[in-house]
PDB file of C-alpha atoms in Angstrom:
ATOM      1  CA  ASP A  19      30.295   4.945  20.231  1.00 55.00           C
ATOM      2  CA  THR A  20      28.706   7.366  22.312  1.00 76.00           C
ATOM      3  CA  GLY A  21      26.002   7.880  21.192  1.00 94.00           C
ATOM      4  CA  VAL A  22      22.000   7.259  23.258  1.00 97.00           C
ATOM      5  CA  SER A  23      22.296   3.013  23.841  1.00 97.00           C
ATOM      6  CA  GLN A  24      19.234   1.453  25.306  1.00 98.00           C
ATOM      7  CA  ASN A  25      19.274  -2.111  26.894  1.00 97.00           C
ATOM      8  CA  PRO A  26      17.750  -4.533  26.044  1.00 97.00           C
ATOM      9  CA  ARG A  27      17.685  -4.112  22.445  1.00 97.00           C
ATOM     10  CA  HIS A  28      14.512  -7.202  22.782  1.00 97.00           C
ATOM     11  CA  LYS A  29      12.558  -7.481  25.332  1.00 97.00           C
ATOM     12  CA  ILE A  30       9.423 -10.750  25.905  1.00 97.00           C
ATOM     13  CA  THR A  31       7.447 -11.368  27.984  1.00 97.00           C
ATOM     14  CA  LYS A  32       4.032 -12.774  29.509  1.00 97.00           C
ATOM     15  CA  ARG A  33       1.458 -10.768  30.083  1.00 97.00           C
ATOM     16  CA  GLY A  34       0.700  -9.642  33.796  1.00 97.00           C
ATOM     17  CA  GLN A  35       4.624 -10.167  34.944  1.00 98.00           C
ATOM     18  CA  ASN A  36       7.253  -6.275  35.089  1.00 98.00           C
ATOM     19  CA  VAL A  37       8.997  -5.354  32.675  1.00 98.00           C
ATOM     20  CA  THR A  38      12.433  -2.706  33.526  1.00 98.00           C
ATOM     21  CA  PHE A  39      14.650  -0.798  30.402  1.00 97.00           C
ATOM     22  CA  ARG A  40      17.271   1.447  30.648  1.00 98.00           C
ATOM     23  CA  CYS A  41      19.029   4.469  29.119  1.00 98.00           C
ATOM     24  CA  ASP A  42      22.217   5.865  28.982  1.00 97.00           C
ATOM     25  CA  PRO A  43      22.246   8.743  27.444  1.00 97.00           C
ATOM     26  CA  ILE A  44      24.746  11.224  25.695  1.00 95.00           C
ATOM     27  CA  SER A  45      27.214  11.968  29.100  1.00 92.00           C
ATOM     28  CA  GLU A  46      26.608  15.425  28.798  1.00 87.00           C
ATOM     29  CA  HIS A  47      22.901  15.705  28.294  1.00 91.00           C
ATOM     30  CA  ASN A  48      20.886  17.061  31.314  1.00 91.00           C
ATOM     31  CA  ARG A  49      17.756  16.512  29.102  1.00 92.00           C
ATOM     32  CA  LEU A  50      16.591  13.190  28.298  1.00 95.00           C
ATOM     33  CA  TYR A  51      12.990  11.732  27.416  1.00 96.00           C
ATOM     34  CA  TRP A  52      11.163   8.832  26.716  1.00 97.00           C
ATOM     35  CA  TYR A  53       8.881   8.128  24.375  1.00 97.00           C
ATOM     36  CA  ARG A  54       6.540   4.939  22.648  1.00 97.00           C
ATOM     37  CA  GLN A  55       6.237   3.633  19.123  1.00 97.00           C
ATOM     38  CA  THR A  56       4.065   1.769  17.905  1.00 96.00           C
ATOM     39  CA  LEU A  57       3.606   0.179  14.542  1.00 92.00           C
ATOM     40  CA  GLY A  58       3.173   2.589  11.748  1.00 90.00           C
ATOM     41  CA  GLN A  59       3.418   5.289  14.256  1.00 93.00           C
ATOM     42  CA  GLY A  60       5.328   8.094  14.717  1.00 95.00           C
ATOM     43  CA  PRO A  61       7.067   8.206  18.521  1.00 96.00           C
ATOM     44  CA  GLU A  62       4.650   9.763  21.523  1.00 95.00           C
ATOM     45  CA  PHE A  63       6.046  11.024  23.854  1.00 94.00           C
ATOM     46  CA  LEU A  64       5.728   9.736  27.721  1.00 96.00           C
ATOM     47  CA  THR A  65       8.120  12.140  29.932  1.00 96.00           C
ATOM     48  CA  TYR A  66      11.222  14.220  30.379  1.00 93.00           C
ATOM     49  CA  PHE A  67      14.143  14.842  33.259  1.00 94.00           C
ATOM     50  CA  GLN A  68      15.668  17.455  34.039  1.00 92.00           C
ATOM     51  CA  ASN A  69      18.939  15.581  35.418  1.00 92.00           C
ATOM     52  CA  GLU A  70      17.420  14.093  38.303  1.00 94.00           C
ATOM     53  CA  ALA A  71      13.544  15.971  37.622  1.00 93.00           C
ATOM     54  CA  GLN A  72      11.486  14.068  36.536  1.00 93.00           C
ATOM     55  CA  LEU A  73       9.015  17.697  34.970  1.00 90.00           C
ATOM     56  CA  GLU A  74       6.866  16.283  32.612  1.00 89.00           C
ATOM     57  CA  LYS A  75       4.600  13.054  32.543  1.00 92.00           C
ATOM     58  CA  SER A  76       1.736  12.203  29.084  1.00 92.00           C
ATOM     59  CA  ARG A  77      -1.065  11.265  30.212  1.00 90.00           C
ATOM     60  CA  LEU A  78      -0.243   7.722  28.560  1.00 85.00           C
ATOM     61  CA  LEU A  79       2.298   6.784  31.388  1.00 87.00           C
ATOM     62  CA  SER A  80      -0.317   4.844  33.328  1.00 90.00           C
ATOM     63  CA  ASP A  81       0.450   4.389  36.288  1.00 93.00           C
ATOM     64  CA  ARG A  82       1.892   0.772  35.666  1.00 96.00           C
ATOM     65  CA  PHE A  83       4.871   3.236  34.158  1.00 96.00           C
ATOM     66  CA  SER A  84       7.241   4.857  36.150  1.00 96.00           C
ATOM     67  CA  ALA A  85      10.366   6.273  35.353  1.00 97.00           C
ATOM     68  CA  GLU A  86      13.466   7.520  37.076  1.00 96.00           C
ATOM     69  CA  ARG A  87      16.581   9.386  36.801  1.00 97.00           C
ATOM     70  CA  PRO A  88      18.281   8.351  39.943  1.00 92.00           C
ATOM     71  CA  LYS A  89      21.736  10.398  39.537  1.00 88.00           C
ATOM     72  CA  GLY A  90      21.064  12.456  36.972  1.00 87.00           C
ATOM     73  CA  SER A  91      22.772   9.928  34.639  1.00 92.00           C
ATOM     74  CA  PHE A  92      21.437   6.991  32.729  1.00 97.00           C
ATOM     75  CA  SER A  93      17.215   6.618  33.572  1.00 98.00           C
ATOM     76  CA  THR A  94      15.111   3.389  33.355  1.00 98.00           C
ATOM     77  CA  LEU A  95      11.739   2.076  32.337  1.00 98.00           C
ATOM     78  CA  GLU A  96       9.234   0.355  34.387  1.00 98.00           C
ATOM     79  CA  ILE A  97       6.176  -1.531  33.031  1.00 97.00           C
ATOM     80  CA  GLN A  98       4.635  -3.674  35.954  1.00 97.00           C
ATOM     81  CA  ARG A  99       1.824  -5.823  34.925  1.00 97.00           C
ATOM     82  CA  THR A 100       2.685  -5.080  31.270  1.00 97.00           C
ATOM     83  CA  GLU A 101      -0.401  -5.735  28.818  1.00 96.00           C
ATOM     84  CA  GLN A 102      -1.241  -7.281  25.877  1.00 95.00           C
ATOM     85  CA  GLY A 103      -1.476  -3.053  24.262  1.00 95.00           C
ATOM     86  CA  ASP A 104       2.223  -2.008  25.795  1.00 97.00           C
ATOM     87  CA  SER A 105       3.665  -3.819  23.084  1.00 97.00           C
ATOM     88  CA  ALA A 106       5.778  -1.070  21.175  1.00 97.00           C
ATOM     89  CA  MET A 107       8.714  -0.296  21.331  1.00 98.00           C
ATOM     90  CA  TYR A 108      10.277   2.113  24.166  1.00 98.00           C
ATOM     91  CA  LEU A 109      12.559   4.959  22.576  1.00 98.00           C
ATOM     92  CA  CYS A 110      15.217   7.077  24.460  1.00 98.00           C
ATOM     93  CA  ALA A 111      16.490  10.413  23.210  1.00 97.00           C
ATOM     94  CA  SER A 112      19.170  12.752  25.231  1.00 95.00           C
ATOM     95  CA  SER A 113      19.495  16.144  24.132  1.00 92.00           C
ATOM     96  CA  LEU A 114      21.781  19.013  25.983  1.00 86.00           C
ATOM     97  CA  GLY A 115      19.760  21.766  27.551  1.00 74.00           C
ATOM     98  CA  SER A 116      20.326  26.220  27.600  1.00 65.00           C
ATOM     99  CA  GLY A 117      17.651  28.303  27.930  1.00 58.00           C
ATOM    100  CA  THR A 118      13.974  27.107  26.432  1.00 53.00           C
ATOM    101  CA  GLY A 119      15.802  24.310  24.881  1.00 51.00           C
ATOM    102  CA  SER A 120      13.994  24.175  21.932  1.00 53.00           C
ATOM    103  CA  ASN A 121      16.587  24.542  19.849  1.00 73.00           C
ATOM    104  CA  GLN A 122      18.649  21.946  21.118  1.00 83.00           C
ATOM    105  CA  PRO A 123      17.932  18.395  19.014  1.00 89.00           C
ATOM    106  CA  GLN A 124      17.206  15.505  20.401  1.00 93.00           C
ATOM    107  CA  HIS A 125      19.422  12.480  20.122  1.00 95.00           C
ATOM    108  CA  PHE A 126      17.748   9.032  20.431  1.00 97.00           C
ATOM    109  CA  GLY A 127      18.924   5.046  20.713  1.00 97.00           C
ATOM    110  CA  ASP A 128      17.397   2.299  18.711  1.00 96.00           C
ATOM    111  CA  GLY A 129      15.088   1.436  21.205  1.00 97.00           C
ATOM    112  CA  THR A 130      13.852  -1.329  23.335  1.00 98.00           C
ATOM    113  CA  ARG A 131      10.899  -3.526  21.392  1.00 97.00           C
ATOM    114  CA  LEU A 132       7.998  -5.031  24.039  1.00 98.00           C
ATOM    115  CA  SER A 133       6.628  -7.928  23.041  1.00 97.00           C
ATOM    116  CA  ILE A 134       3.267  -9.036  25.705  1.00 97.00           C
ATOM    117  CA  LEU A 135       2.374 -12.566  24.901  1.00 92.00           C
TER     118      LEU A 135
ATOM    119  CA  ASP B  30      -0.307  22.683  20.038  1.00 59.00           C
ATOM    120  CA  ALA B  31       0.323  23.760  16.281  1.00 65.00           C
ATOM    121  CA  LYS B  32      -0.316  20.937  13.795  1.00 89.00           C
ATOM    122  CA  THR B  33       2.077  19.129  10.536  1.00 94.00           C
ATOM    123  CA  THR B  34       0.473  17.885   7.648  1.00 95.00           C
ATOM    124  CA  GLN B  35       2.951  16.095   5.326  1.00 97.00           C
ATOM    125  CA  PRO B  36       2.139  13.773   2.487  1.00 97.00           C
ATOM    126  CA  ASN B  37       2.267  10.050   3.730  1.00 96.00           C
ATOM    127  CA  SER B  38       4.618   8.648   1.033  1.00 97.00           C
ATOM    128  CA  MET B  39       7.336  10.069  -1.627  1.00 97.00           C
ATOM    129  CA  GLU B  40       9.166   8.319  -4.557  1.00 96.00           C
ATOM    130  CA  SER B  41      12.470   9.131  -6.208  1.00 95.00           C
ATOM    131  CA  ASN B  42      14.935   7.956  -8.092  1.00 96.00           C
ATOM    132  CA  GLU B  43      18.323   8.146  -6.602  1.00 96.00           C
ATOM    133  CA  GLU B  44      20.780  10.931  -7.086  1.00 96.00           C
ATOM    134  CA  GLU B  45      17.841  12.666  -7.750  1.00 96.00           C
ATOM    135  CA  PRO B  46      17.479  15.840  -5.607  1.00 95.00           C
ATOM    136  CA  VAL B  47      13.993  15.501  -3.699  1.00 97.00           C
ATOM    137  CA  HIS B  48      11.397  18.257  -1.827  1.00 97.00           C
ATOM    138  CA  LEU B  49       9.057  17.491   1.034  1.00 98.00           C
ATOM    139  CA  PRO B  50       6.301  19.491   1.659  1.00 98.00           C
ATOM    140  CA  CYS B  51       5.066  20.625   4.799  1.00 97.00           C
ATOM    141  CA  ASN B  52       2.080  22.783   5.727  1.00 97.00           C
ATOM    142  CA  HIS B  53       1.775  24.210   9.071  1.00 95.00           C
ATOM    143  CA  SER B  54      -0.903  26.840   8.588  1.00 94.00           C
ATOM    144  CA  THR B  55      -1.256  27.163  12.893  1.00 92.00           C
ATOM    145  CA  ILE B  56       2.107  27.535  13.444  1.00 92.00           C
ATOM    146  CA  SER B  57       2.733  30.694  15.542  1.00 89.00           C
ATOM    147  CA  GLY B  58       5.672  33.078  16.295  1.00 87.00           C
ATOM    148  CA  THR B  59       8.063  31.157  18.285  1.00 85.00           C
ATOM    149  CA  ASP B  60       7.330  27.503  16.773  1.00 89.00           C
ATOM    150  CA  TYR B  61      10.859  26.278  15.544  1.00 90.00           C
ATOM    151  CA  ILE B  62      10.003  23.557  12.546  1.00 93.00           C
ATOM    152  CA  HIS B  63      12.675  20.244  13.016  1.00 94.00           C
ATOM    153  CA  TRP B  64      13.283  17.578  10.866  1.00 97.00           C
ATOM    154  CA  TYR B  65      13.869  14.292  12.044  1.00 97.00           C
ATOM    155  CA  ARG B  66      14.182  10.842  10.048  1.00 98.00           C
ATOM    156  CA  GLN B  67      13.628   7.542  11.469  1.00 97.00           C
ATOM    157  CA  LEU B  68      15.561   5.071   9.094  1.00 96.00           C
ATOM    158  CA  PRO B  69      13.982   0.860   9.201  1.00 92.00           C
ATOM    159  CA  SER B  70      14.439  -0.518  12.867  1.00 90.00           C
ATOM    160  CA  GLN B  71      16.711   2.983  14.387  1.00 95.00           C
ATOM    161  CA  GLY B  72      15.084   5.541  16.449  1.00 96.00           C
ATOM    162  CA  PRO B  73      14.779   8.729  15.346  1.00 97.00           C
ATOM    163  CA  GLU B  74      17.519  11.044  13.990  1.00 97.00           C
ATOM    164  CA  TYR B  75      17.625  14.380  13.479  1.00 95.00           C
ATOM    165  CA  VAL B  76      17.947  16.279  10.439  1.00 97.00           C
ATOM    166  CA  ILE B  77      17.001  19.824  10.654  1.00 95.00           C
ATOM    167  CA  HIS B  78      15.339  23.025  12.020  1.00 92.00           C
ATOM    168  CA  GLY B  79      14.833  26.518  11.240  1.00 92.00           C
ATOM    169  CA  LEU B  80      12.833  29.426  12.579  1.00 91.00           C
ATOM    170  CA  THR B  81      12.257  32.497   9.590  1.00 92.00           C
ATOM    171  CA  SER B  82      15.462  31.688   7.824  1.00 92.00           C
ATOM    172  CA  ASN B  83      16.114  29.298   5.324  1.00 94.00           C
ATOM    173  CA  VAL B  84      18.865  27.086   6.796  1.00 95.00           C
ATOM    174  CA  ASN B  85      21.446  23.661   5.149  1.00 96.00           C
ATOM    175  CA  ASN B  86      23.517  21.891   6.884  1.00 94.00           C
ATOM    176  CA  ARG B  87      24.969  18.735   6.092  1.00 92.00           C
ATOM    177  CA  MET B  88      22.119  16.127   5.149  1.00 92.00           C
ATOM    178  CA  ALA B  89      19.527  18.437   3.821  1.00 96.00           C
ATOM    179  CA  SER B  90      18.565  21.784   3.552  1.00 97.00           C
ATOM    180  CA  LEU B  91      15.155  24.092   4.546  1.00 98.00           C
ATOM    181  CA  ALA B  92      13.378  26.327   2.472  1.00 98.00           C
ATOM    182  CA  ILE B  93      10.631  28.723   4.632  1.00 97.00           C
ATOM    183  CA  ALA B  94       7.932  30.022   3.223  1.00 97.00           C
ATOM    184  CA  GLU B  95       7.888  33.506   3.570  1.00 95.00           C
ATOM    185  CA  ASP B  96       4.160  33.890   6.249  1.00 95.00           C
ATOM    186  CA  ARG B  97       5.790  30.583   8.093  1.00 95.00           C
ATOM    187  CA  LYS B  98       2.865  28.360   7.258  1.00 96.00           C
ATOM    188  CA  SER B  99       4.905  25.773   5.844  1.00 97.00           C
ATOM    189  CA  SER B 100       7.789  24.697   4.249  1.00 97.00           C
ATOM    190  CA  THR B 101      10.664  22.066   2.562  1.00 98.00           C
ATOM    191  CA  LEU B 102      12.883  19.629   2.967  1.00 98.00           C
ATOM    192  CA  ILE B 103      14.953  18.471   0.903  1.00 98.00           C
ATOM    193  CA  LEU B 104      18.055  16.161  -0.151  1.00 96.00           C
ATOM    194  CA  HIS B 105      19.839  17.743  -2.980  1.00 94.00           C
ATOM    195  CA  ARG B 106      21.002  13.761  -4.424  1.00 95.00           C
ATOM    196  CA  ALA B 107      19.187  10.788  -2.764  1.00 95.00           C
ATOM    197  CA  THR B 108      20.358   8.201  -1.165  1.00 96.00           C
ATOM    198  CA  LEU B 109      19.658   4.690  -1.092  1.00 96.00           C
ATOM    199  CA  ARG B 110      20.581   5.453   2.370  1.00 94.00           C
ATOM    200  CA  ASP B 111      18.204   8.184   2.890  1.00 96.00           C
ATOM    201  CA  ALA B 112      14.721   5.313   2.639  1.00 97.00           C
ATOM    202  CA  ALA B 113      12.933   6.909   4.908  1.00 97.00           C
ATOM    203  CA  VAL B 114      10.661   8.517   7.568  1.00 98.00           C
ATOM    204  CA  TYR B 115      10.309  11.668   7.633  1.00 98.00           C
ATOM    205  CA  TYR B 116       8.365  14.074  10.312  1.00 97.00           C
ATOM    206  CA  CYS B 117       8.028  17.591   9.992  1.00 97.00           C
ATOM    207  CA  ILE B 118       8.001  19.194  13.749  1.00 94.00           C
ATOM    208  CA  LEU B 119       6.635  22.184  15.288  1.00 91.00           C
ATOM    209  CA  ARG B 120       8.687  22.767  18.799  1.00 84.00           C
ATOM    210  CA  ALA B 121       6.882  24.788  20.455  1.00 71.00           C
ATOM    211  CA  ASP B 122       6.987  23.028  24.200  1.00 61.00           C
ATOM    212  CA  SER B 123      10.069  24.822  26.476  1.00 55.00           C
ATOM    213  CA  TRP B 124      10.598  21.456  28.129  1.00 61.00           C
ATOM    214  CA  GLY B 125      11.593  20.282  24.044  1.00 74.00           C
ATOM    215  CA  LYS B 126       9.618  17.937  23.643  1.00 85.00           C
ATOM    216  CA  LEU B 127       8.331  16.262  20.480  1.00 90.00           C
ATOM    217  CA  GLN B 128       5.518  15.161  18.879  1.00 89.00           C
ATOM    218  CA  PHE B 129       5.252  13.364  16.302  1.00 93.00           C
ATOM    219  CA  GLY B 130       2.928  12.631  14.008  1.00 91.00           C
ATOM    220  CA  ALA B 131       3.379  10.282  10.736  1.00 92.00           C
ATOM    221  CA  GLY B 132       5.068  11.334   8.753  1.00 96.00           C
ATOM    222  CA  THR B 133       6.196  10.996   4.622  1.00 97.00           C
ATOM    223  CA  GLN B 134       8.134   7.594   4.239  1.00 97.00           C
ATOM    224  CA  VAL B 135       9.863   8.127   1.422  1.00 98.00           C
ATOM    225  CA  VAL B 136      11.661   5.503  -0.989  1.00 97.00           C
ATOM    226  CA  VAL B 137      14.114   5.805  -3.187  1.00 97.00           C
ATOM    227  CA  THR B 138      14.478   3.744  -6.305  1.00 96.00           C
ATOM    228  CA  PRO B 139      18.059   2.819  -8.116  1.00 93.00           C
TER     229      PRO B 139
END
């Protein structure tokens, strides 16, 4: 399968612990996005990379959250000192970048479900 | 950013067409209309997009009103696998982030 891959699929941790998720995009895609989805809601945008550069961050991304894409390939999303409200599905998507990018569909992984005890 | 309005849910019988409406009265001239769907326990999946003209692909058709203030996603023959949440999204941001609403839950009955 050459789609977007996310690991782990599920993560259960205690409040206050740090967690890290990984996303492997489709290999030729230079744009990578992170979203968060809570139950019954649509996904919410968190941040976006063009190659290794992080170009936009949502106000939802507090200082406990950090995302990296060190070589412009895979990306990691770390949450420090997790809180109950961080429980959600974390989705990664990738796309080709060309022109304004508005036409390029995003391809999503199946997400990492985070549960905070 | 321009917003979209969709019904919360719609029900269809298997093998019948489904017409999913979306209102976007504040759409700007450069906004593309995108549709994604999300099956249970999966990430969203791209369905179709368009600007002004109607569009067809293997998954669905997109009919766009002449004034572009509304659009309709058409699934020609619903199958049980089409049961999902369908999101209508206007894409104005040049970096391409998607702003999802609550979407329409489509239920397909055999």
